[in-house]
Amino acid sequence: MRIGIFSEAYLPLISGVVTSVVNLKEGLEALGHEVYVITPIPSKDKFENDPSVIRIPGWVIPRKSLKGFRLVPFVKRYVRKMRKLKLDVVHIHTEFSMGKLGLAVAKKERIPSVYTLHTSYQDYTHYVSKLLTKFAPNAAKKLAGKINNQYTKNCHMTIVPTKKIYDKMIRLKHDGEFTIIPSGINLKPFYKSSYTSEQVQVLKDKLGIRNDEFVAILVARIAKEKSIGDLVEAFVEFYKSYPNSRFIIIGDGPDKPVLDKLIDSKKASKYINTLGFVKNAEVGLYYQIADVFLNASTTETQGLTYVEALAASLPIIVRYDDVFDAFVEDGKNGIFFNKNEELVKHLIHIRQNPEILSTLSKNAEISTKPYAKEVYAKSCETLYLDLIDKNNKKLNKK
């Protein structure tokens, strides 16, 4: 098959969407398919060496929450260029410029279109309109719902990563058909076995981490909805009991200045470190320096970084959300909390009882097997072939 993946986000950006797209592309290519990624030119790199990645020029968006993204106006003018690819199926991973282009190509070529819902915008209305979110939240949610519905309605199939999101789409009466396919991850770069003790020690030395320190880690986009401030507050309390501890935060985003200011106000910069952007190829090594992964977000559609952490044999202590029921077993490979005080108690408990941490760690890696990129790619391949077959039969009847 010749498959076109349309996405606003792609390398060198780092996000769950980018991870999903990269792993899908690599997985499908390993199955023998020809895969093209159609995406905007990144802000910092105007050159593309991969002929299977087609970059579209666009405008830099003057909004800090959309740093690194570009707006591509009048996308239909690129349909003719896309038709030269002779695609068999279009797979859309965005709701904006590239998504509109993908819909236009599928319609013109009369081929199936698939939409993966990575973000339910009713949980992110502040990105749609801060004004409406503040003064008319119901109107903001209604407007946000239309963003997703434009694609669920017009694509042949919508992929959602979890049953939670599937149920939510049905409850909110989104148009279209839905299927559950968890996004896949290339798990190997996160396994402990992929690194030597010397590599881990070099990174620890670089970051000034002593071998006897307890290290918690977070890998995430630094944004309001991630509730990272809650983790900072809790870790500050935990540190009072266990000062031989460190919290490493990896990632960039619109709220990083706010987060740094909070850490400074707590006089915690000595033991809570925000490292900013880390190259995608290096993230797996960073997980190896930690003892536990923390997260407080309840707006994840799947939580790929949670799976990465588990693959690295890290127990995860995360705020409960039913999206995690698919891969987190409380007390077996991770621990759930709801309130900040509970997180503090959990951290203290595992420090007092290291055998609990050891048991959780042993169970972590094995729990990620269903999220291998090979499983993800095979599931998408099966879906594409089914949709192509149905579409051909429909066209032949006309």
mmCIF file of C-alpha atoms in Angstrom:
data_model
loop_
_atom_site.group_PDB
_atom_site.id
_atom_site.type_symbol
_atom_site.label_atom_id
_atom_site.label_comp_id
_atom_site.label_asym_id
_atom_site.label_seq_id
_atom_site.Cartn_x
_atom_site.Cartn_y
_atom_site.Cartn_z
ATOM 1 C CA MET A 1 0.000 0.000 0.000
ATOM 2 C CA ARG A 2 0.912 3.642 -0.449
ATOM 3 C CA ILE A 3 -0.095 5.403 2.750
ATOM 4 C CA GLY A 4 -0.226 9.136 3.417
ATOM 5 C CA ILE A 5 0.055 10.285 7.040
ATOM 6 C CA PHE A 6 -1.034 13.893 7.525
ATOM 7 C CA SER A 7 0.144 15.508 10.751
ATOM 8 C CA GLU A 8 0.795 18.996 12.105
ATOM 9 C CA ALA A 9 3.387 17.538 14.483
ATOM 10 C CA TYR A 10 6.466 15.652 13.373
ATOM 11 C CA LEU A 11 10.177 15.527 14.076
ATOM 12 C CA PRO A 12 12.091 17.456 15.337
ATOM 13 C CA LEU A 13 9.151 18.310 17.618
ATOM 14 C CA ILE A 14 8.634 16.013 20.616
ATOM 15 C CA SER A 15 5.120 15.011 21.666
ATOM 16 C CA GLY A 16 2.874 11.995 22.000
ATOM 17 C CA VAL A 17 1.532 12.650 18.503
ATOM 18 C CA VAL A 18 5.043 12.719 17.025
ATOM 19 C CA THR A 19 5.906 9.460 18.799
ATOM 20 C CA SER A 20 2.738 7.845 17.460
ATOM 21 C CA VAL A 21 3.352 9.002 13.875
ATOM 22 C CA VAL A 22 7.033 8.011 13.837
ATOM 23 C CA ASN A 23 6.307 4.538 15.183
ATOM 24 C CA LEU A 24 3.394 3.993 12.820
ATOM 25 C CA LYS A 25 5.532 5.009 9.839
ATOM 26 C CA GLU A 26 8.390 2.726 10.856
ATOM 27 C CA GLY A 27 6.052 -0.155 11.677
ATOM 28 C CA LEU A 28 4.215 0.060 8.363
ATOM 29 C CA GLU A 29 7.475 0.328 6.426
ATOM 30 C CA ALA A 30 8.701 -2.830 8.177
ATOM 31 C CA LEU A 31 5.559 -4.544 6.836
ATOM 32 C CA GLY A 32 6.591 -3.549 3.313
ATOM 33 C CA HIS A 33 4.377 -0.520 2.731
ATOM 34 C CA GLU A 34 5.338 2.827 1.205
ATOM 35 C CA VAL A 35 4.598 5.549 3.747
ATOM 36 C CA TYR A 36 4.662 9.323 3.282
ATOM 37 C CA VAL A 37 4.381 11.896 6.079
ATOM 38 C CA ILE A 38 2.889 15.200 4.986
ATOM 39 C CA THR A 39 3.660 17.900 7.540
ATOM 40 C CA PRO A 40 4.627 21.609 7.779
ATOM 41 C CA ILE A 41 8.213 22.811 7.555
ATOM 42 C CA PRO A 42 9.488 22.996 11.155
ATOM 43 C CA SER A 43 10.371 26.413 12.516
ATOM 44 C CA LYS A 44 14.035 25.616 13.100
ATOM 45 C CA ASP A 45 14.821 23.437 10.098
ATOM 46 C CA LYS A 46 13.960 24.351 6.521
ATOM 47 C CA PHE A 47 15.600 21.289 4.991
ATOM 48 C CA GLU A 48 14.323 17.717 4.814
ATOM 49 C CA ASN A 49 16.625 14.865 3.849
ATOM 50 C CA ASP A 50 14.021 12.098 4.006
ATOM 51 C CA PRO A 51 12.214 11.860 0.624
ATOM 52 C CA SER A 52 9.266 10.146 2.306
ATOM 53 C CA VAL A 53 8.630 13.254 4.452
ATOM 54 C CA ILE A 54 6.942 15.999 2.459
ATOM 55 C CA ARG A 55 7.242 19.432 4.069
ATOM 56 C CA ILE A 56 4.671 22.138 3.352
ATOM 57 C CA PRO A 57 5.631 25.808 3.957
ATOM 58 C CA GLY A 58 3.542 27.733 6.425
ATOM 59 C CA TRP A 59 3.358 30.670 8.798
ATOM 60 C CA VAL A 60 4.840 30.694 12.297
ATOM 61 C CA ILE A 61 1.982 30.907 14.814
ATOM 62 C CA PRO A 62 2.600 33.824 17.224
ATOM 63 C CA ARG A 63 1.246 31.993 20.255
ATOM 64 C CA LYS A 64 3.439 30.470 22.939
ATOM 65 C CA SER A 65 1.115 27.479 23.460
ATOM 66 C CA LEU A 66 1.722 26.541 19.799
ATOM 67 C CA LYS A 67 5.466 27.050 19.771
ATOM 68 C CA GLY A 68 7.082 25.073 16.960
ATOM 69 C CA PHE A 69 3.881 24.701 14.929
ATOM 70 C CA ARG A 70 3.001 26.392 11.636
ATOM 71 C CA LEU A 71 -0.246 27.394 9.984
ATOM 72 C CA VAL A 72 -0.547 26.417 6.336
ATOM 73 C CA PRO A 73 -3.122 28.627 4.566
ATOM 74 C CA PHE A 74 -5.080 27.624 1.454
ATOM 75 C CA VAL A 75 -4.110 23.968 1.774
ATOM 76 C CA LYS A 76 -6.225 22.796 -1.164
ATOM 77 C CA ARG A 77 -3.650 24.246 -3.536
ATOM 78 C CA TYR A 78 -1.405 21.306 -2.552
ATOM 79 C CA VAL A 79 -3.932 18.619 -3.504
ATOM 80 C CA ARG A 80 -2.500 18.287 -7.024
ATOM 81 C CA LYS A 81 0.974 17.670 -5.558
ATOM 82 C CA MET A 82 -0.414 15.033 -3.208
ATOM 83 C CA ARG A 83 -2.216 13.251 -6.043
ATOM 84 C CA LYS A 84 1.172 12.460 -7.590
ATOM 85 C CA LEU A 85 1.820 10.151 -4.624
ATOM 86 C CA LYS A 86 -0.993 7.857 -5.833
ATOM 87 C CA LEU A 87 -2.057 7.080 -2.270
ATOM 88 C CA ASP A 88 -4.259 4.117 -1.377
ATOM 89 C CA VAL A 89 -5.321 5.498 1.993
ATOM 90 C CA VAL A 90 -5.073 8.745 3.960
ATOM 91 C CA HIS A 91 -4.415 8.687 7.717
ATOM 92 C CA ILE A 92 -4.980 12.014 9.510
ATOM 93 C CA HIS A 93 -3.388 12.783 12.892
ATOM 94 C CA THR A 94 -4.457 16.415 13.283
ATOM 95 C CA GLU A 95 -7.497 18.687 13.175
ATOM 96 C CA PHE A 96 -5.913 21.671 11.485
ATOM 97 C CA SER A 97 -4.121 22.576 8.234
ATOM 98 C CA MET A 98 -2.737 19.142 7.386
ATOM 99 C CA GLY A 99 -6.005 17.504 8.389
ATOM 100 C CA LYS A 100 -7.920 19.652 5.941
ATOM 101 C CA LEU A 101 -5.418 18.764 3.246
ATOM 102 C CA GLY A 102 -5.805 15.078 4.043
ATOM 103 C CA LEU A 103 -9.596 15.271 3.767
ATOM 104 C CA ALA A 104 -9.330 17.102 0.448
ATOM 105 C CA VAL A 105 -6.904 14.519 -0.972
ATOM 106 C CA ALA A 106 -9.069 11.575 0.125
ATOM 107 C CA LYS A 107 -12.162 13.166 -1.397
ATOM 108 C CA LYS A 108 -10.437 14.005 -4.691
ATOM 109 C CA GLU A 109 -8.827 10.563 -5.005
ATOM 110 C CA ARG A 110 -11.948 8.763 -3.740
ATOM 111 C CA ILE A 111 -9.876 6.753 -1.280
ATOM 112 C CA PRO A 112 -10.517 5.840 2.385
ATOM 113 C CA SER A 113 -9.544 8.268 5.115
ATOM 114 C CA VAL A 114 -8.717 7.358 8.716
ATOM 115 C CA TYR A 115 -8.551 9.836 11.582
ATOM 116 C CA THR A 116 -6.683 9.183 14.836
ATOM 117 C CA LEU A 117 -8.075 11.259 17.674
ATOM 118 C CA HIS A 118 -5.113 12.278 19.817
ATOM 119 C CA THR A 119 -6.781 15.224 21.547
ATOM 120 C CA SER A 120 -10.379 15.604 22.700
ATOM 121 C CA TYR A 121 -10.609 19.379 22.507
ATOM 122 C CA GLN A 122 -13.444 19.554 24.989
ATOM 123 C CA ASP A 123 -10.724 18.938 27.600
ATOM 124 C CA TYR A 124 -8.537 21.681 26.100
ATOM 125 C CA THR A 125 -10.957 24.557 25.509
ATOM 126 C CA HIS A 126 -8.320 27.088 26.650
ATOM 127 C CA TYR A 127 -6.449 26.319 23.415
ATOM 128 C CA VAL A 128 -9.593 26.999 21.393
ATOM 129 C CA SER A 129 -10.632 30.242 23.104
ATOM 130 C CA LYS A 130 -9.446 31.543 26.463
ATOM 131 C CA LEU A 131 -12.200 34.156 26.422
ATOM 132 C CA LEU A 132 -15.010 31.669 25.880
ATOM 133 C CA THR A 133 -13.485 29.231 28.367
ATOM 134 C CA LYS A 134 -13.569 31.919 31.036
ATOM 135 C CA PHE A 135 -16.935 33.537 30.361
ATOM 136 C CA ALA A 136 -18.940 30.906 28.471
ATOM 137 C CA PRO A 137 -17.431 27.465 29.199
ATOM 138 C CA ASN A 138 -20.380 25.536 27.763
ATOM 139 C CA ALA A 139 -20.128 27.442 24.487
ATOM 140 C CA ALA A 140 -16.376 26.791 24.469
ATOM 141 C CA LYS A 141 -16.936 23.052 24.862
ATOM 142 C CA LYS A 142 -19.516 23.040 22.091
ATOM 143 C CA LEU A 143 -17.113 24.840 19.762
ATOM 144 C CA ALA A 144 -14.272 22.512 20.744
ATOM 145 C CA GLY A 145 -16.437 19.472 20.024
ATOM 146 C CA LYS A 146 -16.994 20.657 16.475
ATOM 147 C CA ILE A 147 -13.241 20.577 15.840
ATOM 148 C CA ASN A 148 -13.089 16.822 16.427
ATOM 149 C CA ASN A 149 -16.466 16.151 14.868
ATOM 150 C CA GLN A 150 -15.388 17.619 11.523
ATOM 151 C CA TYR A 151 -13.058 14.614 11.201
ATOM 152 C CA THR A 152 -15.055 11.869 12.916
ATOM 153 C CA LYS A 153 -17.914 12.742 10.567
ATOM 154 C CA ASN A 154 -15.969 12.974 7.302
ATOM 155 C CA CYS A 155 -13.457 10.135 7.711
ATOM 156 C CA HIS A 156 -14.327 6.510 7.043
ATOM 157 C CA MET A 157 -13.058 5.474 10.480
ATOM 158 C CA THR A 158 -11.816 7.183 13.638
ATOM 159 C CA ILE A 159 -9.174 5.469 15.755
ATOM 160 C CA VAL A 160 -9.262 6.125 19.492
ATOM 161 C CA PRO A 161 -6.548 4.730 21.788
ATOM 162 C CA THR A 162 -8.644 3.604 24.754
ATOM 163 C CA LYS A 163 -12.135 2.513 25.750
ATOM 164 C CA LYS A 164 -12.427 5.675 27.840
ATOM 165 C CA ILE A 165 -12.152 7.846 24.740
ATOM 166 C CA TYR A 166 -14.415 5.507 22.748
ATOM 167 C CA ASP A 167 -17.141 5.786 25.397
ATOM 168 C CA LYS A 168 -16.643 9.541 25.539
ATOM 169 C CA MET A 169 -17.132 9.922 21.773
ATOM 170 C CA ILE A 170 -20.365 7.934 21.948
ATOM 171 C CA ARG A 171 -21.579 9.871 25.011
ATOM 172 C CA LEU A 172 -20.883 13.208 23.322
ATOM 173 C CA LYS A 173 -22.710 11.961 20.201
ATOM 174 C CA HIS A 174 -19.861 12.530 17.779
ATOM 175 C CA ASP A 175 -20.728 11.467 14.243
ATOM 176 C CA GLY A 176 -18.927 8.625 12.475
ATOM 177 C CA GLU A 177 -17.536 5.184 13.214
ATOM 178 C CA PHE A 178 -14.948 4.410 15.882
ATOM 179 C CA THR A 179 -12.478 1.645 16.645
ATOM 180 C CA ILE A 180 -9.972 1.180 19.474
ATOM 181 C CA ILE A 181 -6.300 0.786 18.518
ATOM 182 C CA PRO A 182 -3.712 1.760 21.161
ATOM 183 C CA SER A 183 -0.843 3.812 19.739
ATOM 184 C CA GLY A 184 2.381 1.846 19.500
ATOM 185 C CA ILE A 185 5.835 2.604 20.789
ATOM 186 C CA ASN A 186 9.295 1.454 19.772
ATOM 187 C CA LEU A 187 9.971 -0.052 23.178
ATOM 188 C CA LYS A 188 13.608 -1.035 22.678
ATOM 189 C CA PRO A 189 15.147 2.444 23.303
ATOM 190 C CA PHE A 190 13.525 2.443 26.748
ATOM 191 C CA TYR A 191 14.614 -0.989 27.982
ATOM 192 C CA LYS A 192 17.316 -1.062 30.646
ATOM 193 C CA SER A 193 19.108 -3.693 28.586
ATOM 194 C CA SER A 194 19.666 -1.131 25.822
ATOM 195 C CA TYR A 195 22.178 0.763 27.957
ATOM 196 C CA THR A 196 25.379 0.012 29.824
ATOM 197 C CA SER A 197 25.917 1.016 33.431
ATOM 198 C CA GLU A 198 28.724 3.252 32.181
ATOM 199 C CA GLN A 199 26.323 5.217 29.928
ATOM 200 C CA VAL A 200 23.929 5.743 32.824
ATOM 201 C CA GLN A 201 26.750 6.814 35.133
ATOM 202 C CA VAL A 202 28.061 9.359 32.624
ATOM 203 C CA LEU A 203 24.610 10.980 32.445
ATOM 204 C CA LYS A 204 24.250 10.977 36.233
ATOM 205 C CA ASP A 205 27.634 12.662 36.559
ATOM 206 C CA LYS A 206 26.644 15.231 33.946
ATOM 207 C CA LEU A 207 23.473 16.077 35.905
ATOM 208 C CA GLY A 208 25.244 16.000 39.275
ATOM 209 C CA ILE A 209 23.167 13.095 40.567
ATOM 210 C CA ARG A 210 24.787 10.974 43.274
ATOM 211 C CA ASN A 211 24.303 7.204 43.181
ATOM 212 C CA ASP A 212 22.647 7.200 46.610
ATOM 213 C CA GLU A 213 19.996 9.761 45.587
ATOM 214 C CA PHE A 214 16.377 8.790 45.014
ATOM 215 C CA VAL A 215 15.319 10.169 41.624
ATOM 216 C CA ALA A 216 11.809 10.838 40.329
ATOM 217 C CA ILE A 217 11.295 11.812 36.694
ATOM 218 C CA LEU A 218 8.613 13.370 34.497
ATOM 219 C CA VAL A 219 8.712 13.537 30.696
ATOM 220 C CA ALA A 220 5.955 15.800 29.418
ATOM 221 C CA ARG A 221 4.994 18.914 27.530
ATOM 222 C CA ILE A 222 5.104 21.752 30.035
ATOM 223 C CA ALA A 223 1.535 22.987 29.781
ATOM 224 C CA LYS A 224 -1.277 23.949 32.136
ATOM 225 C CA GLU A 225 -3.327 20.784 31.638
ATOM 226 C CA LYS A 226 -0.432 18.570 32.795
ATOM 227 C CA SER A 227 -0.816 19.820 36.411
ATOM 228 C CA ILE A 228 2.949 19.717 36.937
ATOM 229 C CA GLY A 229 2.655 22.306 39.692
ATOM 230 C CA ASP A 230 0.885 19.676 41.814
ATOM 231 C CA LEU A 231 3.879 17.372 41.460
ATOM 232 C CA VAL A 232 6.232 20.173 42.499
ATOM 233 C CA GLU A 233 4.141 20.960 45.581
ATOM 234 C CA ALA A 234 4.059 17.291 46.586
ATOM 235 C CA PHE A 235 7.764 16.722 45.992
ATOM 236 C CA VAL A 236 8.661 19.736 48.109
ATOM 237 C CA GLU A 237 6.751 18.129 51.005
ATOM 238 C CA PHE A 238 8.344 14.737 50.381
ATOM 239 C CA TYR A 239 11.806 16.320 50.307
ATOM 240 C CA LYS A 240 11.344 17.533 53.867
ATOM 241 C CA SER A 241 11.378 13.882 54.988
ATOM 242 C CA TYR A 242 13.878 12.607 52.415
ATOM 243 C CA PRO A 243 16.313 15.377 51.409
ATOM 244 C CA ASN A 244 18.513 12.882 49.576
ATOM 245 C CA SER A 245 16.122 13.064 46.612
ATOM 246 C CA ARG A 246 15.855 14.684 43.192
ATOM 247 C CA PHE A 247 13.002 15.426 40.773
ATOM 248 C CA ILE A 248 13.984 15.703 37.095
ATOM 249 C CA ILE A 249 11.504 17.294 34.666
ATOM 250 C CA ILE A 250 12.119 16.830 30.948
ATOM 251 C CA GLY A 251 10.195 18.762 28.316
ATOM 252 C CA ASP A 252 9.377 22.207 27.044
ATOM 253 C CA GLY A 253 6.165 24.096 26.488
ATOM 254 C CA PRO A 254 4.245 27.325 27.066
ATOM 255 C CA ASP A 255 4.143 27.008 30.856
ATOM 256 C CA LYS A 256 7.839 26.361 31.476
ATOM 257 C CA PRO A 257 8.525 29.947 32.705
ATOM 258 C CA VAL A 258 5.579 29.612 35.110
ATOM 259 C CA LEU A 259 6.877 26.258 36.346
ATOM 260 C CA ASP A 260 10.417 27.591 36.844
ATOM 261 C CA LYS A 261 8.996 30.534 38.792
ATOM 262 C CA LEU A 262 7.036 28.173 41.061
ATOM 263 C CA ILE A 263 10.135 26.071 41.737
ATOM 264 C CA ASP A 264 12.156 29.193 42.553
ATOM 265 C CA SER A 265 9.416 30.448 44.885
ATOM 266 C CA LYS A 266 9.658 27.158 46.784
ATOM 267 C CA LYS A 267 13.458 27.487 46.917
ATOM 268 C CA ALA A 268 13.544 24.044 45.337
ATOM 269 C CA SER A 269 15.737 24.554 42.270
ATOM 270 C CA LYS A 270 18.556 22.642 43.980
ATOM 271 C CA TYR A 271 16.583 19.399 43.914
ATOM 272 C CA ILE A 272 13.853 19.984 41.293
ATOM 273 C CA ASN A 273 15.493 20.448 37.913
ATOM 274 C CA THR A 274 13.748 21.395 34.664
ATOM 275 C CA LEU A 275 16.009 20.265 31.837
ATOM 276 C CA GLY A 276 13.884 21.544 28.963
ATOM 277 C CA PHE A 277 14.068 19.935 25.543
ATOM 278 C CA VAL A 278 15.937 16.634 25.241
ATOM 279 C CA LYS A 279 16.510 14.996 21.855
ATOM 280 C CA ASN A 280 14.088 12.181 21.145
ATOM 281 C CA ALA A 281 16.945 9.694 20.633
ATOM 282 C CA GLU A 282 18.300 10.472 24.113
ATOM 283 C CA VAL A 283 15.079 10.327 26.158
ATOM 284 C CA GLY A 284 15.361 6.563 26.717
ATOM 285 C CA LEU A 285 18.679 7.004 28.504
ATOM 286 C CA TYR A 286 17.258 9.687 30.778
ATOM 287 C CA TYR A 287 14.624 7.283 32.091
ATOM 288 C CA GLN A 288 17.467 5.027 33.289
ATOM 289 C CA ILE A 289 18.684 7.543 35.878
ATOM 290 C CA ALA A 290 15.347 7.473 37.722
ATOM 291 C CA ASP A 291 13.711 5.273 40.354
ATOM 292 C CA VAL A 292 10.126 6.290 39.706
ATOM 293 C CA PHE A 293 7.986 8.172 37.169
ATOM 294 C CA LEU A 294 5.466 10.791 38.329
ATOM 295 C CA ASN A 295 2.519 12.399 36.539
ATOM 296 C CA ALA A 296 -0.586 14.287 37.633
ATOM 297 C CA SER A 297 -2.403 14.820 34.330
ATOM 298 C CA THR A 298 -6.004 13.655 33.866
ATOM 299 C CA THR A 299 -6.417 14.822 30.257
ATOM 300 C CA GLU A 300 -4.399 12.111 28.491
ATOM 301 C CA THR A 301 -6.001 10.240 25.607
ATOM 302 C CA GLN A 302 -3.535 7.409 26.128
ATOM 303 C CA GLY A 303 -0.363 8.444 27.932
ATOM 304 C CA LEU A 304 2.545 7.257 25.788
ATOM 305 C CA THR A 305 5.213 8.576 28.157
ATOM 306 C CA TYR A 306 3.667 6.423 30.897
ATOM 307 C CA VAL A 307 4.227 3.371 28.689
ATOM 308 C CA GLU A 308 7.786 4.529 27.948
ATOM 309 C CA ALA A 309 8.495 4.740 31.682
ATOM 310 C CA LEU A 310 7.083 1.269 32.302
ATOM 311 C CA ALA A 311 9.206 -0.103 29.443
ATOM 312 C CA ALA A 312 12.210 1.379 31.267
ATOM 313 C CA SER A 313 11.186 -0.728 34.305
ATOM 314 C CA LEU A 314 10.130 2.388 36.176
ATOM 315 C CA PRO A 315 7.185 2.089 38.553
ATOM 316 C CA ILE A 316 4.767 4.924 37.877
ATOM 317 C CA ILE A 317 2.970 6.932 40.536
ATOM 318 C CA VAL A 318 0.238 8.824 38.729
ATOM 319 C CA ARG A 319 -3.015 10.614 39.378
ATOM 320 C CA TYR A 320 -5.856 8.210 38.686
ATOM 321 C CA ASP A 321 -7.751 8.445 35.427
ATOM 322 C CA ASP A 322 -9.657 5.555 33.875
ATOM 323 C CA VAL A 323 -7.603 5.886 30.686
ATOM 324 C CA PHE A 324 -4.781 4.175 32.621
ATOM 325 C CA ASP A 325 -6.801 1.123 33.611
ATOM 326 C CA ALA A 326 -5.650 -0.515 30.360
ATOM 327 C CA PHE A 327 -2.002 -0.748 31.428
ATOM 328 C CA VAL A 328 -1.560 0.302 35.061
ATOM 329 C CA GLU A 329 -2.374 -2.237 37.769
ATOM 330 C CA ASP A 330 -2.445 -0.420 41.082
ATOM 331 C CA GLY A 331 0.059 -2.059 43.395
ATOM 332 C CA LYS A 332 1.524 -4.294 40.678
ATOM 333 C CA ASN A 333 3.358 -2.020 38.211
ATOM 334 C CA GLY A 334 2.307 1.378 39.529
ATOM 335 C CA ILE A 335 0.423 3.315 42.176
ATOM 336 C CA PHE A 336 -2.524 5.663 41.754
ATOM 337 C CA PHE A 337 -3.184 8.816 43.735
ATOM 338 C CA ASN A 338 -5.893 11.462 43.633
ATOM 339 C CA LYS A 339 -4.839 14.212 46.027
ATOM 340 C CA ASN A 340 -1.376 15.692 46.523
ATOM 341 C CA GLU A 341 -1.253 14.420 50.098
ATOM 342 C CA GLU A 342 -1.677 10.872 48.789
ATOM 343 C CA LEU A 343 1.280 11.299 46.439
ATOM 344 C CA VAL A 344 3.470 12.459 49.322
ATOM 345 C CA LYS A 345 2.406 9.427 51.402
ATOM 346 C CA HIS A 346 3.098 7.034 48.516
ATOM 347 C CA LEU A 347 6.577 8.453 47.958
ATOM 348 C CA ILE A 348 7.406 8.190 51.652
ATOM 349 C CA HIS A 349 6.017 4.645 51.795
ATOM 350 C CA ILE A 350 8.151 3.326 48.931
ATOM 351 C CA ARG A 351 11.240 4.998 50.394
ATOM 352 C CA GLN A 352 10.550 3.290 53.701
ATOM 353 C CA ASN A 353 9.844 -0.024 51.940
ATOM 354 C CA PRO A 354 12.301 -0.428 49.029
ATOM 355 C CA GLU A 355 11.079 -3.982 48.368
ATOM 356 C CA ILE A 356 7.793 -2.470 47.093
ATOM 357 C CA LEU A 357 9.710 -0.384 44.556
ATOM 358 C CA SER A 358 11.630 -3.488 43.493
ATOM 359 C CA THR A 359 8.441 -5.517 42.928
ATOM 360 C CA LEU A 360 6.783 -2.743 40.951
ATOM 361 C CA SER A 361 9.900 -2.373 38.810
ATOM 362 C CA LYS A 362 10.013 -6.104 37.968
ATOM 363 C CA ASN A 363 6.412 -5.999 36.723
ATOM 364 C CA ALA A 364 6.740 -2.743 34.783
ATOM 365 C CA GLU A 365 8.461 -3.751 31.538
ATOM 366 C CA ILE A 366 6.380 -6.856 30.829
ATOM 367 C CA SER A 367 3.141 -4.857 31.088
ATOM 368 C CA THR A 368 4.043 -2.829 27.967
ATOM 369 C CA LYS A 369 4.154 -5.665 25.403
ATOM 370 C CA PRO A 370 0.697 -4.883 23.875
ATOM 371 C CA TYR A 371 1.972 -1.371 23.049
ATOM 372 C CA ALA A 372 4.824 -2.440 20.787
ATOM 373 C CA LYS A 373 4.883 -0.509 17.517
ATOM 374 C CA GLU A 374 4.705 -3.767 15.567
ATOM 375 C CA VAL A 375 1.294 -4.535 17.100
ATOM 376 C CA TYR A 376 0.105 -0.995 16.355
ATOM 377 C CA ALA A 377 1.238 -1.097 12.718
ATOM 378 C CA LYS A 378 -0.337 -4.516 12.111
ATOM 379 C CA SER A 379 -3.667 -3.339 13.546
ATOM 380 C CA CYS A 380 -3.645 -0.255 11.303
ATOM 381 C CA GLU A 381 -2.681 -2.336 8.278
ATOM 382 C CA THR A 382 -5.680 -4.626 8.882
ATOM 383 C CA LEU A 383 -7.970 -1.606 9.186
ATOM 384 C CA TYR A 384 -6.631 0.017 5.994
ATOM 385 C CA LEU A 385 -7.094 -3.154 3.959
ATOM 386 C CA ASP A 386 -10.641 -3.591 5.220
ATOM 387 C CA LEU A 387 -11.562 0.025 4.395
ATOM 388 C CA ILE A 388 -9.949 -0.176 0.947
ATOM 389 C CA ASP A 389 -11.887 -3.358 0.190
ATOM 390 C CA LYS A 390 -15.184 -1.818 1.293
ATOM 391 C CA ASN A 391 -14.461 1.385 -0.636
ATOM 392 C CA ASN A 392 -13.623 -0.522 -3.841
ATOM 393 C CA LYS A 393 -16.838 -2.518 -3.621
ATOM 394 C CA LYS A 394 -18.788 0.693 -3.116
ATOM 395 C CA LEU A 395 -17.124 2.371 -6.114
ATOM 396 C CA ASN A 396 -17.707 -0.672 -8.324
ATOM 397 C CA LYS A 397 -21.433 -0.544 -7.636
ATOM 398 C CA LYS A 398 -21.636 2.974 -9.064
#
